[in-house]
PDB file of C-alpha atoms in Angstrom:
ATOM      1  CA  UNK E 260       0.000   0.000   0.000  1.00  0.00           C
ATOM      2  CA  UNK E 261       0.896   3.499  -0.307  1.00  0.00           C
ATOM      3  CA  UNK E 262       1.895   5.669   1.902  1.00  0.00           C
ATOM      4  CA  UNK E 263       3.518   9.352   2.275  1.00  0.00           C
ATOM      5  CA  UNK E 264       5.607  11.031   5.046  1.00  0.00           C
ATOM      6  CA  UNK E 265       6.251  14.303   6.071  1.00  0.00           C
ATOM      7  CA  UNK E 266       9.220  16.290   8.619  1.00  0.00           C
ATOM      8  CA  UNK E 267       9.143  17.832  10.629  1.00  0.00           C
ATOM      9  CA  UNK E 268       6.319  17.862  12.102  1.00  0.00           C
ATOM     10  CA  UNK E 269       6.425  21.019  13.671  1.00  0.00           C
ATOM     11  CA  UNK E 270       8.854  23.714  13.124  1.00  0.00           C
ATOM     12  CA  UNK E 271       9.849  26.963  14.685  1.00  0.00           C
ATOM     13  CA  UNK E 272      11.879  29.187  12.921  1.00  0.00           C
ATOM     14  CA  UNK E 273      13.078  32.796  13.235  1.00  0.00           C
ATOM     15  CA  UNK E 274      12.210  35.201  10.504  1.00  0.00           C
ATOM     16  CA  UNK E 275      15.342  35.114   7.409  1.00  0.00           C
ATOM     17  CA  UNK E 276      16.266  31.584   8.597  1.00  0.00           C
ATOM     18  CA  UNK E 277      16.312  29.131   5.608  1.00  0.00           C
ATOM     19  CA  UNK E 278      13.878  26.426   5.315  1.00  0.00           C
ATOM     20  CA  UNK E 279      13.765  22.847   3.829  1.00  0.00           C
ATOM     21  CA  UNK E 280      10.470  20.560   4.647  1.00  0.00           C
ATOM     22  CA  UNK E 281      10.585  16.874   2.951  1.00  0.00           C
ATOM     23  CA  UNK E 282       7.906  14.488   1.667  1.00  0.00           C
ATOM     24  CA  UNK E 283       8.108  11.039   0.317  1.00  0.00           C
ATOM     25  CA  UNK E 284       6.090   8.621  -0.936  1.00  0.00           C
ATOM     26  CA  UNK E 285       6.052   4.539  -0.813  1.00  0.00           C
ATOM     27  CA  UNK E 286       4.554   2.175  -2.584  1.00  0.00           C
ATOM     28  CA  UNK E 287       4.332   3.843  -5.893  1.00  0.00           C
ATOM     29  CA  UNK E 288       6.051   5.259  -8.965  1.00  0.00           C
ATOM     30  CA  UNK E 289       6.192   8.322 -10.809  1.00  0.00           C
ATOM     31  CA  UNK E 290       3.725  10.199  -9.025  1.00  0.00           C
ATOM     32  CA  UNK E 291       2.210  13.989  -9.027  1.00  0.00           C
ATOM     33  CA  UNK E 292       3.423  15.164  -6.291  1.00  0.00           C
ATOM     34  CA  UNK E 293       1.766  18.950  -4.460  1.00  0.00           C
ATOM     35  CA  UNK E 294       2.443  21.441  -1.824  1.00  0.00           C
ATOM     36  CA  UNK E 295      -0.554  22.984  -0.422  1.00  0.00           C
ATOM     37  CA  UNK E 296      -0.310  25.732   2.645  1.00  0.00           C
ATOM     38  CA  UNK E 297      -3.196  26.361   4.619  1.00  0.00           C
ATOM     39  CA  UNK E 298      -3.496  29.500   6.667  1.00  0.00           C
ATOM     40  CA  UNK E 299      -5.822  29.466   9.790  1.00  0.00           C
ATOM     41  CA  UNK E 300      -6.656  26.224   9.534  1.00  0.00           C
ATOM     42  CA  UNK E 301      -9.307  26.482   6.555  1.00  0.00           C
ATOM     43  CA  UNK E 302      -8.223  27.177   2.478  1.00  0.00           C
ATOM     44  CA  UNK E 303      -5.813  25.197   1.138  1.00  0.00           C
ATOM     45  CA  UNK E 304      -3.260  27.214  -1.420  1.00  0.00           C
ATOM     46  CA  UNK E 305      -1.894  25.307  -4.258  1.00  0.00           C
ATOM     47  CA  UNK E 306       2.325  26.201  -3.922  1.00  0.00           C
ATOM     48  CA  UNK E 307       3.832  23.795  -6.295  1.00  0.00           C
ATOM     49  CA  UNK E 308       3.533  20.498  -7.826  1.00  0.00           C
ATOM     50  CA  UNK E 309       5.256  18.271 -10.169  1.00  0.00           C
ATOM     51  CA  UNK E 310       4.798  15.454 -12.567  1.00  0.00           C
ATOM     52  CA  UNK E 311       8.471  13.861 -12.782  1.00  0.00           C
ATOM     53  CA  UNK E 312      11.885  14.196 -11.537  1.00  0.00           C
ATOM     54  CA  UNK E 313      13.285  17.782 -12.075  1.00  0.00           C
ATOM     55  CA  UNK E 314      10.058  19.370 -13.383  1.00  0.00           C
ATOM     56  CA  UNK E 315       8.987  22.059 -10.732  1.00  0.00           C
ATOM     57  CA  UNK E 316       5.232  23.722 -11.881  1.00  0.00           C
ATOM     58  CA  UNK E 317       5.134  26.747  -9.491  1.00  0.00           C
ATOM     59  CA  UNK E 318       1.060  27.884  -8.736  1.00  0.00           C
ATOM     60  CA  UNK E 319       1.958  31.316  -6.721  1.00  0.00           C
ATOM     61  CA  UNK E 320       4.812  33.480  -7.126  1.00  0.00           C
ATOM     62  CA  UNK E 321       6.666  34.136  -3.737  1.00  0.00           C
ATOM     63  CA  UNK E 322      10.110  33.183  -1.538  1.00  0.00           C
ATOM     64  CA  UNK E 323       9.502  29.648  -1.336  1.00  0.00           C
ATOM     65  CA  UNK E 324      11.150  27.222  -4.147  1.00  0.00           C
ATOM     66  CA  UNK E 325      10.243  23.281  -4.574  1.00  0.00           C
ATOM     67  CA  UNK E 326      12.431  20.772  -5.698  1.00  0.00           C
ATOM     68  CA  UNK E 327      12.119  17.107  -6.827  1.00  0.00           C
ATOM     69  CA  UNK E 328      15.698  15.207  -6.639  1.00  0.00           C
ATOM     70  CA  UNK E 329      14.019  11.571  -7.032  1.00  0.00           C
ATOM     71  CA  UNK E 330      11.042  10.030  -7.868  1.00  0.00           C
ATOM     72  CA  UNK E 331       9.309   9.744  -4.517  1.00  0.00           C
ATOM     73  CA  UNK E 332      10.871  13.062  -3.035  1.00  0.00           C
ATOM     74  CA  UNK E 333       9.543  16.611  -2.841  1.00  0.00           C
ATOM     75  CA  UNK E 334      11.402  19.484  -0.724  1.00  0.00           C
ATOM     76  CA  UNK E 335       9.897  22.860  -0.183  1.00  0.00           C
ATOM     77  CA  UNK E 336      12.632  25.242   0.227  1.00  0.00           C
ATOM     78  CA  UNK E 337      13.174  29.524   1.588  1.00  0.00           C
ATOM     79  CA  UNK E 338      16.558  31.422   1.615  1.00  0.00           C
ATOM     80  CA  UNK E 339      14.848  33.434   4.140  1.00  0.00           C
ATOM     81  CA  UNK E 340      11.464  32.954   5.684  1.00  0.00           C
ATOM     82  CA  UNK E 341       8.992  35.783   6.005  1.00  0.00           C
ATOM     83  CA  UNK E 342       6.631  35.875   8.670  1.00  0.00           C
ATOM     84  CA  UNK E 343       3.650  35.254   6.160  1.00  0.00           C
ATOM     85  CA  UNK E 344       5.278  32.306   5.344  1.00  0.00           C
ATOM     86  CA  UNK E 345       3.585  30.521   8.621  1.00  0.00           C
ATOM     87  CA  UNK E 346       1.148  28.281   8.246  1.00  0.00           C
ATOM     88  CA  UNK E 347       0.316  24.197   7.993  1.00  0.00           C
ATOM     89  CA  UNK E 348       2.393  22.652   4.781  1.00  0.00           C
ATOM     90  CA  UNK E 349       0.941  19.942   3.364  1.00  0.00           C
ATOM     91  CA  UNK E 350       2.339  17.050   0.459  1.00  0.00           C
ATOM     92  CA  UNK E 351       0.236  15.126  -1.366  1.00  0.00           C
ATOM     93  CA  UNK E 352       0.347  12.863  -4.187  1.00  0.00           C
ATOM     94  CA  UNK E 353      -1.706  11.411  -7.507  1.00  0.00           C
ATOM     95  CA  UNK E 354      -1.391   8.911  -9.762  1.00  0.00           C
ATOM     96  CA  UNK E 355      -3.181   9.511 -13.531  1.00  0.00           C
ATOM     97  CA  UNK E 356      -4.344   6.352 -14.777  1.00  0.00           C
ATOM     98  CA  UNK E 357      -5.842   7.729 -17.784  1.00  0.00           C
ATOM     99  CA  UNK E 358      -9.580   8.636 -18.859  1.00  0.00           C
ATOM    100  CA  UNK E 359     -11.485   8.569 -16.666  1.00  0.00           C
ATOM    101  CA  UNK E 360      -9.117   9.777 -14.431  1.00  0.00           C
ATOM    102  CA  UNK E 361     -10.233  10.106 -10.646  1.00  0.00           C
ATOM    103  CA  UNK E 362      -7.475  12.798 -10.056  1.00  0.00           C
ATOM    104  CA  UNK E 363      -8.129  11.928  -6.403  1.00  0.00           C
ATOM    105  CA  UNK E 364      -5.151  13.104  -4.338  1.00  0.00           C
ATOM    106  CA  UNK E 365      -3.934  11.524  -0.997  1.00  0.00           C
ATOM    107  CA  UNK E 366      -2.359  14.308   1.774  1.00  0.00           C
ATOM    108  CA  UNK E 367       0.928  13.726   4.240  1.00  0.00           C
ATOM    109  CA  UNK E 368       0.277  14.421   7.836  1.00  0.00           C
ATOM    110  CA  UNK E 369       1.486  17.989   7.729  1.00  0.00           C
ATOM    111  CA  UNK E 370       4.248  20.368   9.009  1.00  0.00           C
ATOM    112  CA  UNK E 371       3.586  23.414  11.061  1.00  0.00           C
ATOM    113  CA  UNK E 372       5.323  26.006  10.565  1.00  0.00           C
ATOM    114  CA  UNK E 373       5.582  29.068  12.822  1.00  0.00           C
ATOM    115  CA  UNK E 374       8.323  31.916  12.003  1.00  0.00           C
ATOM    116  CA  UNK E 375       8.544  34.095  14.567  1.00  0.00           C
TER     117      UNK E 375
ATOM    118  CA  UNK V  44     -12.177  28.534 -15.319  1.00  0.00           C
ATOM    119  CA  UNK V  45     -12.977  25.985 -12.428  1.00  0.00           C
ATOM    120  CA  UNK V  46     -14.176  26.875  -9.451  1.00  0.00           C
ATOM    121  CA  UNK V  47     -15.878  25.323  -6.230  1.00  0.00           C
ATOM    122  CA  UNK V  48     -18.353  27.197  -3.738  1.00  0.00           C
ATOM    123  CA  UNK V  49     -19.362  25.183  -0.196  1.00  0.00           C
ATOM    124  CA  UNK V  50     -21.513  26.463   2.259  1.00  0.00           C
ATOM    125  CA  UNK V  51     -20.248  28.852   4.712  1.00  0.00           C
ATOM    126  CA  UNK V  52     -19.980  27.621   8.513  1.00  0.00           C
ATOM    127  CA  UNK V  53     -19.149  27.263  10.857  1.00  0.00           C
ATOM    128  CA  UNK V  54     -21.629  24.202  11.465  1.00  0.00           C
ATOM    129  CA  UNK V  55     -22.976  23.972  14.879  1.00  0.00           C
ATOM    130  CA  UNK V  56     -25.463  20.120  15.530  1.00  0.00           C
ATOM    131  CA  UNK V  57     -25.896  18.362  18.272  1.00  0.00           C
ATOM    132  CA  UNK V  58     -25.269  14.592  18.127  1.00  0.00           C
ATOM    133  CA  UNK V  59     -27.603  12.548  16.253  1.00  0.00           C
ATOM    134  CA  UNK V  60     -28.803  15.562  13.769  1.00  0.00           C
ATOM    135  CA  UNK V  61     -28.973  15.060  10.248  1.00  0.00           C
ATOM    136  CA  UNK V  62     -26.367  17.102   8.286  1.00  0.00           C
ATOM    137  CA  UNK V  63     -26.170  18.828   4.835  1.00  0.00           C
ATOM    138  CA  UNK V  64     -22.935  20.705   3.627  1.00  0.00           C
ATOM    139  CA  UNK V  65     -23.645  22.440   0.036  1.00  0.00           C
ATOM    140  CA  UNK V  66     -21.296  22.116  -2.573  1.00  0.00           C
ATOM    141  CA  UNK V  67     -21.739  23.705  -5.881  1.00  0.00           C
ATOM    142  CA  UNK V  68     -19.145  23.863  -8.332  1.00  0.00           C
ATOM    143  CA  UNK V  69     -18.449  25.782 -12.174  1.00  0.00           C
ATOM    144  CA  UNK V  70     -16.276  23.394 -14.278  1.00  0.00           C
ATOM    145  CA  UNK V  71     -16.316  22.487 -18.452  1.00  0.00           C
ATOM    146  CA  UNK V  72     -16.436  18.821 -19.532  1.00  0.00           C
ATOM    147  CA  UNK V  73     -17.298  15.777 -17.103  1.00  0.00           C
ATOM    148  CA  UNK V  74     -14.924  16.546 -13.721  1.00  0.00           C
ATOM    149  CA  UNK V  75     -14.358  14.018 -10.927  1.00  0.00           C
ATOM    150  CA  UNK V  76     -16.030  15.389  -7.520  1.00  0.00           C
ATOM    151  CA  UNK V  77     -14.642  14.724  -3.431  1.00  0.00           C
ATOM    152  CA  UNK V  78     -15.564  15.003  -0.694  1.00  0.00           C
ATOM    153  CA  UNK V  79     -12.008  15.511   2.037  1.00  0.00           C
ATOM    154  CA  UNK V  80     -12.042  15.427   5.895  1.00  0.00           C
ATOM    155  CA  UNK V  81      -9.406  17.085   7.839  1.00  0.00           C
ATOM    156  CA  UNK V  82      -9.305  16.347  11.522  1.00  0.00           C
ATOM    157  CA  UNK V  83      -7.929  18.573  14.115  1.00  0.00           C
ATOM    158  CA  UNK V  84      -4.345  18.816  13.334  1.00  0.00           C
ATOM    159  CA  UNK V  85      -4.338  16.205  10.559  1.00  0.00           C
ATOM    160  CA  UNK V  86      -3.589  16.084   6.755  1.00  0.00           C
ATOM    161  CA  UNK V  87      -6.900  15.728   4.311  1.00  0.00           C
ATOM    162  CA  UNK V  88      -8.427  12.414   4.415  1.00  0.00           C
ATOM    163  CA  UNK V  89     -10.362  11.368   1.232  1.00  0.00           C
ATOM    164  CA  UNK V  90     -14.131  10.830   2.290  1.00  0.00           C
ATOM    165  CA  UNK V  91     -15.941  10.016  -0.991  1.00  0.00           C
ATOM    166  CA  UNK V  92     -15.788  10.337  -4.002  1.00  0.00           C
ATOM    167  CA  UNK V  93     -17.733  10.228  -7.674  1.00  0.00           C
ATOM    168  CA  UNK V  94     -16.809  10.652 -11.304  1.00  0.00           C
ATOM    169  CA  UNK V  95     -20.171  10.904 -13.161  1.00  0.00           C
ATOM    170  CA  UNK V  96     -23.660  12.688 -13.453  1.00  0.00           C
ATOM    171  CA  UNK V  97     -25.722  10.570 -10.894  1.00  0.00           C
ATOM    172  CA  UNK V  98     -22.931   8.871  -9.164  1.00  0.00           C
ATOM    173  CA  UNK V  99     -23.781   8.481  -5.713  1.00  0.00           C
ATOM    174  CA  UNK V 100     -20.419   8.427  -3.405  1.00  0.00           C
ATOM    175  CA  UNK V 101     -20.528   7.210   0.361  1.00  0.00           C
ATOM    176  CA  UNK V 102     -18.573   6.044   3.506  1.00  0.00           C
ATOM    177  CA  UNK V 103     -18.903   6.107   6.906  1.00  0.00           C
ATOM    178  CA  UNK V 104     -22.552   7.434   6.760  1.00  0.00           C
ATOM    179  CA  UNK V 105     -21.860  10.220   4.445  1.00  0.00           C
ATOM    180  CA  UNK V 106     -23.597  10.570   1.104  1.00  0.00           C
ATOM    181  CA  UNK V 107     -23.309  12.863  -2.087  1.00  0.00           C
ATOM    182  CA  UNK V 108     -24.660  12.858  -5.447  1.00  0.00           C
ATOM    183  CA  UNK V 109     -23.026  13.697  -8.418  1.00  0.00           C
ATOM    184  CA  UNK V 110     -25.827  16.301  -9.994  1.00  0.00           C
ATOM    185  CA  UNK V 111     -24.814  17.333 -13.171  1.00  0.00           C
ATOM    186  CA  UNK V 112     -28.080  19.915 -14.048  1.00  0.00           C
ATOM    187  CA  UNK V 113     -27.471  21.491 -10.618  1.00  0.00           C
ATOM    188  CA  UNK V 114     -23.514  21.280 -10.671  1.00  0.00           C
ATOM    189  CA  UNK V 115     -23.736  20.274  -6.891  1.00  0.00           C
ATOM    190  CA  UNK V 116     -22.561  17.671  -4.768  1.00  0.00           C
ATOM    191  CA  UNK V 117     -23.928  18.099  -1.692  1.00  0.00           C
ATOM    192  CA  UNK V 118     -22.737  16.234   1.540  1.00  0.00           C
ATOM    193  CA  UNK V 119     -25.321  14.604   3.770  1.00  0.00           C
ATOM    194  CA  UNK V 120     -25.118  12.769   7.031  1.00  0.00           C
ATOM    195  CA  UNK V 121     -28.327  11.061   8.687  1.00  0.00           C
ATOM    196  CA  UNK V 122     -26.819  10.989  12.030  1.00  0.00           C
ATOM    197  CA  UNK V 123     -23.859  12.850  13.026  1.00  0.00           C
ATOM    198  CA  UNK V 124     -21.737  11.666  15.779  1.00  0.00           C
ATOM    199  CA  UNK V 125     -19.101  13.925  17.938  1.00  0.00           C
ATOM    200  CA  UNK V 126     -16.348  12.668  16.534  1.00  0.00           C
ATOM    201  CA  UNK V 127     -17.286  13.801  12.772  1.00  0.00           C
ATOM    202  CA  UNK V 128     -16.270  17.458  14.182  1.00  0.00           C
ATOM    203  CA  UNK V 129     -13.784  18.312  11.421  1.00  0.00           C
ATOM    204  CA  UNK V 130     -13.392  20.217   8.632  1.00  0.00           C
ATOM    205  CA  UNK V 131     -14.932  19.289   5.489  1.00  0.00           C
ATOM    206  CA  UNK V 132     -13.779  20.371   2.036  1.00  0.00           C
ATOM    207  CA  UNK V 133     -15.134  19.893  -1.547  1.00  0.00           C
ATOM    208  CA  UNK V 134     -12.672  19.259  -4.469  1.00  0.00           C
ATOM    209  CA  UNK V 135     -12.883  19.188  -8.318  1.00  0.00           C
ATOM    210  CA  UNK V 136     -11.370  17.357 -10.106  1.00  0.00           C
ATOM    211  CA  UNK V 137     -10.562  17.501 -14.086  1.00  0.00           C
ATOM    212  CA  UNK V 138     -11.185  15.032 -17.166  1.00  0.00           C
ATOM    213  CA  UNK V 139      -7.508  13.974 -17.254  1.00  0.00           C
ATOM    214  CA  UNK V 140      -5.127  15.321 -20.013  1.00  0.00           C
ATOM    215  CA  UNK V 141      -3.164  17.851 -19.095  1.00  0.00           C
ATOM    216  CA  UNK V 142      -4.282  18.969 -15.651  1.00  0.00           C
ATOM    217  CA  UNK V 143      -1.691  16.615 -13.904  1.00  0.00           C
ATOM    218  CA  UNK V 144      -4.419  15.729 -11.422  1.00  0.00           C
ATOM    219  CA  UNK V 145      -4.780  19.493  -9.910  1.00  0.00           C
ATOM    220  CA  UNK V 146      -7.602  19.518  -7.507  1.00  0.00           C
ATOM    221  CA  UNK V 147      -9.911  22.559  -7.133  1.00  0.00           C
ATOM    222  CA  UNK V 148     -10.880  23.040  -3.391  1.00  0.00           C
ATOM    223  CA  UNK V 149     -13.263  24.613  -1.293  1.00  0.00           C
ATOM    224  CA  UNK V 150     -13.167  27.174   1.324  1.00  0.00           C
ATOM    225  CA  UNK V 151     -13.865  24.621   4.059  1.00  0.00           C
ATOM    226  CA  UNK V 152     -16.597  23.997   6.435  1.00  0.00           C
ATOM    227  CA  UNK V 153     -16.088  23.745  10.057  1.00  0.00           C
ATOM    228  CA  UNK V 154     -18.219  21.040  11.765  1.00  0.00           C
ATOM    229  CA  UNK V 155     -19.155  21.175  15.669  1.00  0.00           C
ATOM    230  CA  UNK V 156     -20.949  18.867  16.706  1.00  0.00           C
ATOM    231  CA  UNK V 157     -22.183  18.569  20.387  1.00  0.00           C
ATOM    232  CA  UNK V 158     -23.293  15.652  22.755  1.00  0.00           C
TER     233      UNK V 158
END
């Protein structure tokens, strides 16, 4: 079965301190992979994703940067954090099959981030 | 372009009431609807899910329909219990192709629910 991880899973970080938060995912192969943030606990925000190795699709301009060194790996990155930049971090990953494709996505556990 | 419009909470029941979150969406072509959970401090959780007009999607006591000619998908609960307090999103899908599986949420409704 499939299943993804996410650390830490709480952070604390001054503001202009880098940042590096890691997902992977078992028990598949060449997945989508997503960062969502979610402020105050409600909307989810669509950061990044990416459909293979290397290929970064970035949904909202701002200081954070994604990479994707292997298959099953997804790191959200800052150079320095803003204090904006707080909020719950969340990975998740898809799998297209093909039409019709259930595009359903399955979430990581989260990462809270508070820059203070 | 897609979009996805749920009912504003938060949602206050006591136990046992019967439950109805609205979910209406704007989309082109045939999308995949869902129905997520998110627990206090948790990651989503997929709750249901349905890919065509009519579908009818359900777990744990939750139900929603797939209606096409009202582009809804409503989410309905016959009994709730206290530990179905949680927040409860709606998602779009797409018809495949070049969407690389990019979900459309919700706002989120909050769900209280008291013994």
């Amino acid at each position: 079965s499939q299943t993804i991880h996410q650390w830490p899973a709480t952070l604390v970080q001054p503001v202009g301190s880098p940042l590096s938060l890691e997902c992977t995912v078992e028990g598949t192969s060449n997945p989508n992979l997503y960062w969502y943030r979610q402020a105050a606990g409600r909307g989810l925000q669509l950061l990044f994703y990416s459909v293979g190795i290397g290929q970064i699709s970035s949904e909202v301009p701002q200081n954070l940067s994604a990479s994707r060194p292997q298959d099953r790996q997804f790191i959200l990155s800052s150079k320095k954090l803003l204090l904006s930049d707080s909020g719950f971090y969340l990975c998740a990953w898809s799998v297209y099959w093909g039409p019709p494709s259930m595009d359903e996505q399955y979430f990581g556990p989260g990462t809270r981030l508070t820059v203070t | 372009g897609n979009s996805v419009t749920q009912m504003e909470g938060p949602v206050t029941l006591s136990e046992e009431a019967f439950l109805t979150i609205n979910c209406t969406y704007t989309a082109t072509g045939y999308p995949s609807l869902f129905w997520y959970v998110q627990y206090p401090g948790e990651g989503l959780q997929l709750l249901l899910k349905a890919t065509k007009a009519d579908d009818k999607g359900s777990n744990k006591g939750f139900e929603a329909t797939y209606r096409k000619e009202t582009t809804s998908f409503h989410l309905e609960k016959g009994s709730v219990q206290v530990s179905d307090s949680a927040v409860y999103f709606c998602a779009l899908g797409s018809a495949g192709g070049t969407s690389y599986g990019k979900l459309t949420f919700g706002q989120g409704t909050i769900l209280t629910v008291h013994p």
